[in-house]
Coordinates of C-alpha atoms in Angstrom, one line a residue:
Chain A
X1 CA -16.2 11.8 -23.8
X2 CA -13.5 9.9 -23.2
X3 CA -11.9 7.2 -20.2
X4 CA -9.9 8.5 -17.6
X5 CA -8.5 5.6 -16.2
X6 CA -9.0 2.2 -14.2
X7 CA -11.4 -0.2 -15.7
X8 CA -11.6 -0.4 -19.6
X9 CA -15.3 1.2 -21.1
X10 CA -15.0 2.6 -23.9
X11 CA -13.3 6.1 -25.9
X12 CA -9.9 5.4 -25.1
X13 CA -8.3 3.5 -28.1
X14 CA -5.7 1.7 -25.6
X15 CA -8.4 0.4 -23.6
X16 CA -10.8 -0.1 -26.8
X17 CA -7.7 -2.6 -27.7
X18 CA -7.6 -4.2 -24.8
X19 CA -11.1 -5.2 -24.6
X20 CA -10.6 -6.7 -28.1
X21 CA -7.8 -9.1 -27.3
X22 CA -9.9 -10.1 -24.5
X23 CA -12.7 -11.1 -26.9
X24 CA -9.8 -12.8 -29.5
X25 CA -9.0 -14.5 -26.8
X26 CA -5.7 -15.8 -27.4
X27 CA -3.7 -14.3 -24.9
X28 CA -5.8 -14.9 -21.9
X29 CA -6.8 -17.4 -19.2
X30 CA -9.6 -18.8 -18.9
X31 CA -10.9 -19.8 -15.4
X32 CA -13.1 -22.6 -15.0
X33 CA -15.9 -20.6 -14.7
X34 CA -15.7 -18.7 -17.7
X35 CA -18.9 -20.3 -19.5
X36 CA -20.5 -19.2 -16.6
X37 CA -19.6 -15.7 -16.6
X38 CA -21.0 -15.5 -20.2
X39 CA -23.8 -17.0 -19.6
X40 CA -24.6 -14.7 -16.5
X41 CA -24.1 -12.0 -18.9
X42 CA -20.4 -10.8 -17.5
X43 CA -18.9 -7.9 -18.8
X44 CA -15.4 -9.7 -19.6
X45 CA -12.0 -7.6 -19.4
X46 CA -8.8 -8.6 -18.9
X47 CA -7.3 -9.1 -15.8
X48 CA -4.0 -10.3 -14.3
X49 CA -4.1 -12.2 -17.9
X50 CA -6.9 -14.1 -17.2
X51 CA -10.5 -12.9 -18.5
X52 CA -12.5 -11.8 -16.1
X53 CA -15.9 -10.0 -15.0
X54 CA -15.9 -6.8 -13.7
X55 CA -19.4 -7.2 -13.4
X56 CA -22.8 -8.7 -14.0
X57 CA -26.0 -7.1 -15.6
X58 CA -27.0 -5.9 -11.7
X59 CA -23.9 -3.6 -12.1
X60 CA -21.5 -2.3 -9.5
X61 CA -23.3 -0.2 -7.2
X62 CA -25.7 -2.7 -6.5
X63 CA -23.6 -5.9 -6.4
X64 CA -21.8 -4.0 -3.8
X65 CA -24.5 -3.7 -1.7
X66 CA -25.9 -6.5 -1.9
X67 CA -22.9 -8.7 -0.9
X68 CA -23.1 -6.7 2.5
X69 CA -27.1 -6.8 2.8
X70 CA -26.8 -10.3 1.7
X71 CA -24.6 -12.7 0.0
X72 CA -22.2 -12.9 -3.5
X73 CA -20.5 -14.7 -5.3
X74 CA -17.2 -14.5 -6.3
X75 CA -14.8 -16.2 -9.1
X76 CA -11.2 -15.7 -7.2
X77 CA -9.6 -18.8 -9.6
X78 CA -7.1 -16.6 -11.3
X79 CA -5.4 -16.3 -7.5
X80 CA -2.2 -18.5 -7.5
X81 CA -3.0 -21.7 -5.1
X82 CA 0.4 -24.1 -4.1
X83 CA 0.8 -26.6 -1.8
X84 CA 4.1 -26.4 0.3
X85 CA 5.7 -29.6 1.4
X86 CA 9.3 -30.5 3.0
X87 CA 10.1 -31.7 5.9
X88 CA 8.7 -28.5 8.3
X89 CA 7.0 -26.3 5.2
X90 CA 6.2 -23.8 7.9
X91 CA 10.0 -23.4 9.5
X92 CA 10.7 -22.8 5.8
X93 CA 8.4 -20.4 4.8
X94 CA 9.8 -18.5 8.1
X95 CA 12.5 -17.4 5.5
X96 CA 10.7 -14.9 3.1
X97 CA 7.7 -13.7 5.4
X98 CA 7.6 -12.4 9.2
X99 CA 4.6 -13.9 10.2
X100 CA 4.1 -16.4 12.6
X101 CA 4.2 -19.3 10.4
X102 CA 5.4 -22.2 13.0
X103 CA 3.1 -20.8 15.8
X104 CA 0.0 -21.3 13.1
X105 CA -2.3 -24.2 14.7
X106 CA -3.9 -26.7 13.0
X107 CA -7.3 -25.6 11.1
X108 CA -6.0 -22.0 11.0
X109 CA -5.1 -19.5 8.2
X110 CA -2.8 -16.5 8.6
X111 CA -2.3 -13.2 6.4
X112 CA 1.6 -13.0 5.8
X113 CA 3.9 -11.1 3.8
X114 CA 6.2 -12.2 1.3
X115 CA 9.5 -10.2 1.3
X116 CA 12.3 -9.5 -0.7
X117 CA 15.8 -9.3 1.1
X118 CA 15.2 -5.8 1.4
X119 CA 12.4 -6.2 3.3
X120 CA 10.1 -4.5 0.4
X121 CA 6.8 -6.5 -0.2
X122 CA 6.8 -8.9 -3.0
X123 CA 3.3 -10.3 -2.2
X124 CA 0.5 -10.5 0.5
X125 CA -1.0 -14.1 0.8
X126 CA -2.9 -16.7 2.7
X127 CA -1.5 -19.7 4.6
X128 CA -3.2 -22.5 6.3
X129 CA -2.2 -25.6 8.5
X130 CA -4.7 -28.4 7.5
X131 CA -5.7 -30.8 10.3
X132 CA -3.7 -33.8 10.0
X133 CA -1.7 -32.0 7.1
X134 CA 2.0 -31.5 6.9
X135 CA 1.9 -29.5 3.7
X136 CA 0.7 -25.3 4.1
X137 CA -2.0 -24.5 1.8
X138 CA -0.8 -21.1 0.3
X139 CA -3.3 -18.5 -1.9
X140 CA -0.7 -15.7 -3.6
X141 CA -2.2 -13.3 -5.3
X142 CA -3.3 -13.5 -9.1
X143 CA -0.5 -11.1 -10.7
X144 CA 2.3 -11.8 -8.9
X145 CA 1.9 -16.0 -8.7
X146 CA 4.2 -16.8 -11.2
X147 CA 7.3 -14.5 -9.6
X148 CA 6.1 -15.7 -6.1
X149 CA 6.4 -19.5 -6.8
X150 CA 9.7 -19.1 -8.3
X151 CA 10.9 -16.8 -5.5
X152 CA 9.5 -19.5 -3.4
X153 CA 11.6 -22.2 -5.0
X154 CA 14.7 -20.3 -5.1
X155 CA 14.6 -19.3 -1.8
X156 CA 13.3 -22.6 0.5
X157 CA 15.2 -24.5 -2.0
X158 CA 15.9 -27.9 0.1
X159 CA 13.6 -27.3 2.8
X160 CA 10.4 -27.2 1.2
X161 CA 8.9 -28.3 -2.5
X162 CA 6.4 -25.7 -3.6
X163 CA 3.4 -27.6 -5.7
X164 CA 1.1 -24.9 -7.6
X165 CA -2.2 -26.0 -8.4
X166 CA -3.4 -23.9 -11.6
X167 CA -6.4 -25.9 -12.6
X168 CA -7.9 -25.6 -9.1
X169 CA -11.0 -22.9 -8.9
X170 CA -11.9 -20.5 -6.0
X171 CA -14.7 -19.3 -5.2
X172 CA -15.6 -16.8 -2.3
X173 CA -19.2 -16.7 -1.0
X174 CA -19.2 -13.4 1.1
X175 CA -21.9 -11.3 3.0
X176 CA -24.0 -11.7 6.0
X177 CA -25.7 -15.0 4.6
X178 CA -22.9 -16.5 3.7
X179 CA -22.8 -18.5 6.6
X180 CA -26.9 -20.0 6.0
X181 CA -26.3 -20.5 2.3
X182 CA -23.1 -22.7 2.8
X183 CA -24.4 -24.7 5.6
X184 CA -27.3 -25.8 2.9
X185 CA -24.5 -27.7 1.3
X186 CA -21.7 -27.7 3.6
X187 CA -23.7 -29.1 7.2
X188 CA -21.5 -27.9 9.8
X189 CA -19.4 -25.6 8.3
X190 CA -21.4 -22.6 9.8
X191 CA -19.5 -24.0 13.1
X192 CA -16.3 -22.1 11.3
X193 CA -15.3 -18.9 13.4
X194 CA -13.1 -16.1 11.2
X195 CA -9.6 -17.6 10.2
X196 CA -10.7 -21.2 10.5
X197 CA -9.6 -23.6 7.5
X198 CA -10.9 -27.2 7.0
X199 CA -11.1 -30.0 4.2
X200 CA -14.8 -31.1 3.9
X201 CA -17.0 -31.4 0.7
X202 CA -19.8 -28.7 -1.2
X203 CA -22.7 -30.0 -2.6
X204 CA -20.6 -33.1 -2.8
X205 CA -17.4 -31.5 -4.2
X206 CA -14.5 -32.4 -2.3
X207 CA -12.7 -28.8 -1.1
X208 CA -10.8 -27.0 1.7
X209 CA -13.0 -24.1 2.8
X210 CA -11.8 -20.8 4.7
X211 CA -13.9 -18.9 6.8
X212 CA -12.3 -15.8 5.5
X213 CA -12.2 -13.1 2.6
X214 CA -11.5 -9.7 1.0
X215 CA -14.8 -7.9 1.5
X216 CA -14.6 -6.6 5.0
X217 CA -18.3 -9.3 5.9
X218 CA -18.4 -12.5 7.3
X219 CA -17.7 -15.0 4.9
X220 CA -15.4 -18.5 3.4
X221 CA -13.6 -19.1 0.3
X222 CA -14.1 -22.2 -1.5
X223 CA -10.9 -24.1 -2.9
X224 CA -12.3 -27.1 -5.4
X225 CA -11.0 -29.4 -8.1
X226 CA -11.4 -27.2 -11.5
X227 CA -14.0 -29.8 -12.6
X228 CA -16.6 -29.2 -9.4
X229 CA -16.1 -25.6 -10.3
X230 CA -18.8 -24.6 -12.2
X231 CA -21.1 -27.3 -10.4
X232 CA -20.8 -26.1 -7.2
X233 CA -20.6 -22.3 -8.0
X234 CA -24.3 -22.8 -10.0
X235 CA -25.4 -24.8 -6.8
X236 CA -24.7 -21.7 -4.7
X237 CA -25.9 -19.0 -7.3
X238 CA -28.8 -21.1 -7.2
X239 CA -29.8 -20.3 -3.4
X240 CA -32.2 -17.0 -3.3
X241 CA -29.8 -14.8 -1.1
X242 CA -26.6 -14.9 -3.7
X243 CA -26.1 -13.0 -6.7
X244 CA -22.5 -13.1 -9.0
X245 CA -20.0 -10.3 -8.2
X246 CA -17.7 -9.0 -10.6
X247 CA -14.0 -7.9 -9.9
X248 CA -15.4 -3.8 -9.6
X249 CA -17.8 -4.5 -6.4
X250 CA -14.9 -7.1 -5.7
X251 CA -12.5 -3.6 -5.7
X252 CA -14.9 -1.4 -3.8
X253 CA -15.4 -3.9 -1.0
X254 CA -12.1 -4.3 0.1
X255 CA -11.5 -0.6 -0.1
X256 CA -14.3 0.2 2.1
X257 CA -12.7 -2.6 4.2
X258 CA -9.2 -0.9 4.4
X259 CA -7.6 -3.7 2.5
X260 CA -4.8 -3.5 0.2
X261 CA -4.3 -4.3 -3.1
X262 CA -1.2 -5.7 -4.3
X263 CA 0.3 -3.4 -6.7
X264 CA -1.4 -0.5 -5.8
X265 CA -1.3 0.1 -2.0
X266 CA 1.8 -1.9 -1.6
X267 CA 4.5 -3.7 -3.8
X268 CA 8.1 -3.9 -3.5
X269 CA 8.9 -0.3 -2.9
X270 CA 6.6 -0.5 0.4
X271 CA 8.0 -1.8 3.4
X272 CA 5.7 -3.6 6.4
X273 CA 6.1 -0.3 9.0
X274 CA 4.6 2.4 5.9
X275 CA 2.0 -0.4 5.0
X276 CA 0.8 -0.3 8.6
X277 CA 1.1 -4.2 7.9
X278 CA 3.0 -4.6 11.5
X279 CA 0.1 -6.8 12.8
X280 CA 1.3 -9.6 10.4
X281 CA 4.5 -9.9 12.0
X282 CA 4.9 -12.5 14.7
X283 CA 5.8 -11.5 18.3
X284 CA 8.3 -14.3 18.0
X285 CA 9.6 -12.8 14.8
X286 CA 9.9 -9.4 16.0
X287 CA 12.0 -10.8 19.1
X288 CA 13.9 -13.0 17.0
X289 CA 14.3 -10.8 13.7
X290 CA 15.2 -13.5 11.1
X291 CA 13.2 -12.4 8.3
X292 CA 14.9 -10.5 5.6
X293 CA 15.5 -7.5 6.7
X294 CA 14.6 -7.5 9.9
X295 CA 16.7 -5.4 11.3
X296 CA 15.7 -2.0 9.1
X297 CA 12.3 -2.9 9.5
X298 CA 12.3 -3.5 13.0
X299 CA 13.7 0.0 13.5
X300 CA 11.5 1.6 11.3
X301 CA 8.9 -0.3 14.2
X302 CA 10.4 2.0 17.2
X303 CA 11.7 4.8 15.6
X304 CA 9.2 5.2 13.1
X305 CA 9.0 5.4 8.6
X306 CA 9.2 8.4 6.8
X307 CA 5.9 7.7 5.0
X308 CA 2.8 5.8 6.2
X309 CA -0.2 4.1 4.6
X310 CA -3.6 6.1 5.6
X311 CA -7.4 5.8 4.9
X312 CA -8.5 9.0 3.7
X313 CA -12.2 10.7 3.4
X314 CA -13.2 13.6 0.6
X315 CA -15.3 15.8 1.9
X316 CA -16.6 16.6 -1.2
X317 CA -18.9 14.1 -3.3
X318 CA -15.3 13.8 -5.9
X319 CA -13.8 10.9 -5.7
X320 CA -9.8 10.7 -5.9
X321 CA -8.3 8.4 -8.1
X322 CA -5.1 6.5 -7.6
X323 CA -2.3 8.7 -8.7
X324 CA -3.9 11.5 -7.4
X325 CA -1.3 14.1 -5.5
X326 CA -1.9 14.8 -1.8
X327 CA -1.1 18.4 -0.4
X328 CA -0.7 19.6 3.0
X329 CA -2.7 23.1 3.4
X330 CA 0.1 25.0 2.5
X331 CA -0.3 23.4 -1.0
X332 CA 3.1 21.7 -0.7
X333 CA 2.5 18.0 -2.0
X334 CA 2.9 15.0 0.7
X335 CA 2.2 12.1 -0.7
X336 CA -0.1 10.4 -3.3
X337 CA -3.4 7.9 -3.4
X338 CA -2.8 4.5 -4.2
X339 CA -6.4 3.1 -4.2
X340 CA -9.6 5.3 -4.4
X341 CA -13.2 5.6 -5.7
X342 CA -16.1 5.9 -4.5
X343 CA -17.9 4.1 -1.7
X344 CA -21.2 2.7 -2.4
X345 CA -21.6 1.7 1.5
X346 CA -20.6 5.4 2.5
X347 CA -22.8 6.8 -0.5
X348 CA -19.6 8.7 -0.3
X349 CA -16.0 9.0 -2.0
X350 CA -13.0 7.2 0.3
X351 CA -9.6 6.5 -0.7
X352 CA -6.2 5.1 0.5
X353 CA -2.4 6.2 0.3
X354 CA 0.3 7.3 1.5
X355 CA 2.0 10.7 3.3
X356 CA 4.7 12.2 5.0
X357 CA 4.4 10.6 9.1
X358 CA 3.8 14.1 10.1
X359 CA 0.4 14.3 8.4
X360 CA -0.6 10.2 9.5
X361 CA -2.8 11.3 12.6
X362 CA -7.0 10.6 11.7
X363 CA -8.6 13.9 11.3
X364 CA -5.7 15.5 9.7
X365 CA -6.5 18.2 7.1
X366 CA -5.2 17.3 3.7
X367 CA -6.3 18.1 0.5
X368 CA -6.1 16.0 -3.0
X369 CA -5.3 17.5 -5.8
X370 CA -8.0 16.4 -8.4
X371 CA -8.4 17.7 -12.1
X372 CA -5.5 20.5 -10.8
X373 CA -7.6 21.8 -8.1
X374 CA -6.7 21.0 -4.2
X375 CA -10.3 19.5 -3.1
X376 CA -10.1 19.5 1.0
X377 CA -10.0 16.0 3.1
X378 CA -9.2 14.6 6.0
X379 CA -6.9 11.5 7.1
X380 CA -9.4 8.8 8.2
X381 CA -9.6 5.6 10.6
X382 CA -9.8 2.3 8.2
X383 CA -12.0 0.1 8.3
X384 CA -14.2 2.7 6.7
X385 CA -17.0 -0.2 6.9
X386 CA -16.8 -1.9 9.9
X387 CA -15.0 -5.3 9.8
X388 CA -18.0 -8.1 10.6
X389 CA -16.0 -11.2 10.6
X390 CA -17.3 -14.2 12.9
X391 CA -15.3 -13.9 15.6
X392 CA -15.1 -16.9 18.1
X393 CA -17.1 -16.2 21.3
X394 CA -14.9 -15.6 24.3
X395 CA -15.8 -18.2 26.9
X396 CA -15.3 -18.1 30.5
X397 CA -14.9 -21.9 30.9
X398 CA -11.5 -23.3 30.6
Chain B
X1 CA -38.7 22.0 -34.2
X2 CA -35.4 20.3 -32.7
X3 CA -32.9 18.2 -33.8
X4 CA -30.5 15.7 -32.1
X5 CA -26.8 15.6 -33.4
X6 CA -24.0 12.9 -32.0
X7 CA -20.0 13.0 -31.6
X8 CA -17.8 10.0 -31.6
X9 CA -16.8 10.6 -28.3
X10 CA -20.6 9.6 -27.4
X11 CA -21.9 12.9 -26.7
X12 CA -25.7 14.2 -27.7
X13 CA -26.5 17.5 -28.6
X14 CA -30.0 19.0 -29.1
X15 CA -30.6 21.9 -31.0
X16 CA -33.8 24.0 -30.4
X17 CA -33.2 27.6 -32.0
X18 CA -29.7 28.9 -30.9
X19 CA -30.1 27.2 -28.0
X20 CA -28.3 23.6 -27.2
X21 CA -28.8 21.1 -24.6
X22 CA -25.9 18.4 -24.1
X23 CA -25.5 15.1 -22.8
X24 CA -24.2 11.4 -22.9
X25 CA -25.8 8.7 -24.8
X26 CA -27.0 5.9 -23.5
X27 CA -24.7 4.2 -24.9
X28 CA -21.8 5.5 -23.3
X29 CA -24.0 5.5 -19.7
X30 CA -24.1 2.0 -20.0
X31 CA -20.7 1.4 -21.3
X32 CA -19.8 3.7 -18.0
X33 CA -21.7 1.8 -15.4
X34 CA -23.1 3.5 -11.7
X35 CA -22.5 7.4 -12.5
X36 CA -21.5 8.4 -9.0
X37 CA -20.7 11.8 -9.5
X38 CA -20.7 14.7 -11.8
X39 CA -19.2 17.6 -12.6
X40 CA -20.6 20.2 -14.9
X41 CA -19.4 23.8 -16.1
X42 CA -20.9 27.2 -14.3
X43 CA -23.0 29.5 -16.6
X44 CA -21.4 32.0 -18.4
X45 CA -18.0 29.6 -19.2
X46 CA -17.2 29.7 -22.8
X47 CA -17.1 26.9 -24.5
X48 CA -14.8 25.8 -27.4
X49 CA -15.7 23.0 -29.7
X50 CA -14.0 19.8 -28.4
X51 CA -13.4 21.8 -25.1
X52 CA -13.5 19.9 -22.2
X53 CA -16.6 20.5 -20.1
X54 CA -17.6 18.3 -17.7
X55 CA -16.5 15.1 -16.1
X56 CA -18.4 12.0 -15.4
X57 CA -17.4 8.9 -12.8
X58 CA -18.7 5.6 -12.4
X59 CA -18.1 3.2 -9.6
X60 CA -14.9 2.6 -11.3
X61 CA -13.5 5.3 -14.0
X62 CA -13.3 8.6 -14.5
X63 CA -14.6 10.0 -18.2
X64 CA -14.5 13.9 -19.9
X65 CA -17.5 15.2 -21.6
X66 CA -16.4 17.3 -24.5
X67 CA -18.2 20.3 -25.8
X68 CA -19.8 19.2 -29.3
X69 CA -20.6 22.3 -30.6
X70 CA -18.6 25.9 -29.4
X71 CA -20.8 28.4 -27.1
X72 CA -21.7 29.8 -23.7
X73 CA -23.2 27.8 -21.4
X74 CA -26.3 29.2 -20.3
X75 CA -27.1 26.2 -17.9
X76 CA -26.4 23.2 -15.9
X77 CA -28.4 20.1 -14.8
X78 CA -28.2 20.5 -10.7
X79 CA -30.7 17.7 -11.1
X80 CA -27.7 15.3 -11.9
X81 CA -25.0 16.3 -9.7
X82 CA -27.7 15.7 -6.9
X83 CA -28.9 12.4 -7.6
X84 CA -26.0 11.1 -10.8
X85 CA -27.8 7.8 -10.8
X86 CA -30.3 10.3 -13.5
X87 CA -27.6 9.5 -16.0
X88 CA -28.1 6.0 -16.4
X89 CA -31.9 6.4 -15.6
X90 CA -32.4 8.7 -18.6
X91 CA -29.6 9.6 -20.2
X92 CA -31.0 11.4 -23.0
X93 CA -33.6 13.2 -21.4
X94 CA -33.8 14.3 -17.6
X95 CA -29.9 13.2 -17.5
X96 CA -28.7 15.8 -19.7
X97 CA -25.4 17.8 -18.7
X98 CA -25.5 21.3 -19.6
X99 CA -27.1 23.9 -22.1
X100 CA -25.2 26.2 -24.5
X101 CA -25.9 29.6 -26.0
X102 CA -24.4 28.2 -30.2
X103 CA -21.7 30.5 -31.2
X104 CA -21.3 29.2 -35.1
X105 CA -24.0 26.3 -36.1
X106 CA -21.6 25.9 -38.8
X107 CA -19.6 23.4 -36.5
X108 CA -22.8 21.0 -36.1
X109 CA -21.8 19.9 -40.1
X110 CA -19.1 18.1 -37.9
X111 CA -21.3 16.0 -36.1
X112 CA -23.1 12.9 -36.9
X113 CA -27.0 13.0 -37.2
X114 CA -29.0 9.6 -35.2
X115 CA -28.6 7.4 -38.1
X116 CA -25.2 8.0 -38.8
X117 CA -24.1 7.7 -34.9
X118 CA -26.1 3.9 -35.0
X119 CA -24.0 3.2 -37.6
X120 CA -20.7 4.1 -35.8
X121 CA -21.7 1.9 -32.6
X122 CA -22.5 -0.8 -34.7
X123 CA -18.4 -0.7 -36.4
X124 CA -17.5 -0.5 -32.3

């Protein structure tokens, strides 16, 4: 037998190669959990030139499930971290992403875009206004943080400084207990609704902590010194409810959550109205439109893209791959799947991608085109697995 | 009296008679991860050595199952694409694949016998 595609296991001599280089180690990162991973018996591979787990000895299926029965643990320190500083960071910033960057308050974190002057999407990140703090603490993604620093630099040149912090881990703690485990070592920081962002210390360890994730569940992400790293992540693992999760559960989570992956459902050939990303720009923004191309893009809001990003559901037990071809029942092709696999939540396949507008509605009829053979699905609402963020509680009081 | 041949692309193939019975080792089901789904040839396909057969897919990847030995597939495992999670249970036992009528046992001189396959995972 031999490997199709995605994650490196064995048969195929390209991927055979690229597990070897990962064990010569010379060409990859190492995070600062990386003794760690061994340890827990990690199956390494390389990723984003850093070498990573894809998972543990509990294996996909079930570290998947278990993050949303209970809790996991992620190693995220191969994601780019930066501080941004200059005289009004967040007026700066206003340059290269739509969101609402001036409007964010204090102890909050936003989801931006990063955008090219054609308005394509160079990244998706994390920004948040510290309390007290005049610098935004950004989280780029892991492939792309080199390029987006430098993009960065060029472009806010003399209004803001941007500071990566490379040595710094990340950890995310995600899943329903999330919130009990931290607050073990963390007093308080269950207070945190969804979004929130404060500076405060783990088991000691002083970090900035995120009520906030990639999994689709409640749960925070942990920014710490590279030193405390491995400290606080055994501190956590050590806690009954939390087991490690590799990058594949890591992948599966935030499919069933509708989220994208950089690279795969969206990249600089995407623009916010065909991501469906229009949420992330800021009603001032849209009003305004001085972000790089705003104008295009703002048409594309009202008059609508040729192509849209969809959630899509197999109704067969297959699961589509990304690459795989998309047909409209008449067999003409209409698009293709960016992210798919199976869903260990669903028990079931789901996938993501994009198609001709005319085919966007849910409940669609489409069919995917798998092994040469059109297998019948249907366009699909996303979140496939509900979003169960902790939402603060709507008070009547003013 | 039965006898268990290998491939290197990690498939087993038993032979009782002119019968054969074909799966993945557990090697390659742990290599693989989760098998989430299976998909294995109808009876009466014929089979050519090497042929592509069936497809496995983890959580993550997709794999081929290649025919080890040429034939006519006289049966496959419903047992598997029902519950796939047999694979990795049992891999070389109740998660077999599929069964084949042999055309030419000449082609199982191709193959590598248990000691021989050990060998090979051990150069991996």
């Amino acid at each position: 037998m031999t490997e199709g595609r995605a994650i490196p296991a064995f048969g195929s001599r390209a991927n055979l190669e690229a597990l070897d280089l990962a064990s010569t180690e010379q060409n990859f990162r190492k995070t600062p959990l990386h003794a760690l991973h061994v340890e827990l018996g990690g199956k390494m591979v390389p990723f984003a030139g850093y070498e990573m787990p894809v998972q543990y000895p509990t294996g996909i299926l079930k570290e998947h499930l278990h993050t949303r029965a209970s809790a996991g643990l992620f190693d995220v320190s191969h994601m780019g971290q930066a501080f941004l500083s200059g005289d009004d960071p967040a007026r700066a910033l206003e340059r290269v992403t739509p969101a609402d960057a001036i409007g964010l308050r204090e102890g909050m974190q936003r989801y931006g875009l990063l955008l090219n002057e054609r308005g394509g999407i160079k990244d998706d990140f994390m920004f948040s206004r510290l309390a007290g703090e005049r610098d935004l603490y950004l989280v780029v993604n892991a492939g792309t943080k080199e390029s987006d620093f430098a993009y960065l630099e060029d472009k806010l040149r003399g209004a803001a400084d941007v500071t990566p912090m490379p040595d710094r881990a990340l950890l995310a703690l995600q899943g329903p207990a999330a919130g009990a485990v931290l607050e073990r070592h963390a007093p308080g920081i269950d207070a945190l609704n969804f979004m929130n962002v404060i500076r405060t210390r783990v088991a000691g360890a002083p970090a900035i902590v995120s009520r906030s994730g990639y999994t689709g569940e409640d749960g925070f992400e942990i920014s710490l010194a590279g030193a405390d790293g491995d400290r606080v992540a055994r501190a956590l693992l050590a806690e009954p409810e939390v087991l490690p999760i590799g990058l594949g559960a890591r992948d599966s989570l935030r499919l069933e959550a509708g989220l994208c992956l950089y690279g795969h459902d969206i990249d600089e050939t995407t623009d916010p109205v065909e991501a469906n990303l229009v949420w992330s720009i800021g009603k001032r923004r849209k009003l305004d439109k001085d972000f790089p191309a705003a104008e295009e893009i703002m048409s594309r809001v009202f008059h609508g893209s040729s192509r849209r990003r969809i959630g899509i559901r197999p109704e067969g037990k297959a699961p589509a791959r990304e690459g795989t071809e998309i047909a409209d029942k008449s067999g003409r092709i209409i698009g293709r799947v960016t992210s798919g696999g199976f869903g260990p939540s669903l028990n079931a396949p789901v996938a993501m991608g994009y198609v001709d507008s005319r085919f966007a509605a849910d409940g669609t009829e489409i069919d995917l085109i798998v092994r040469g053979r059109p297998m019948p699905a249907r366009v699909a609402p996303m979140p496939f697995v509900p979003h169960r963020y902790k939402r603060a509680q709507i008070r009547n009081e003013r | 009296m039965s006898e268990t041949r290998y491939t290197d692309q990690h498939e087993w193939v038993r032979i009782d008679g002119d019968e054969a019975t074909v799966g993945i080792t557990r090697y390659a089901a742990d290599q693989l991860g989760d098998v989430v789904y299976v998909e294995l040839p109808e009876p009466g396909r014929s089979l050519g050595q090497g042929g592509e057969a069936a497809v496995v897919e983890s959580v993550k990847a997709a794999s081929e199952v290649y025919a080890p030995i040429g034939g006519e597939v006289t049966a496959a495992n419903a047992a598997i694409a029902d519950d796939p999670a047999k694979v990795n249970a049992d891999p070389e036992g109740e998660g077999w694949f599929f069964k084949l009528k042999i055309g030419d046992s000449a082609e199982l001189a191709k193959l590598m016998s248990a000691g021989q396959y050990a060998d090979f995972l051990k150069g991996l």
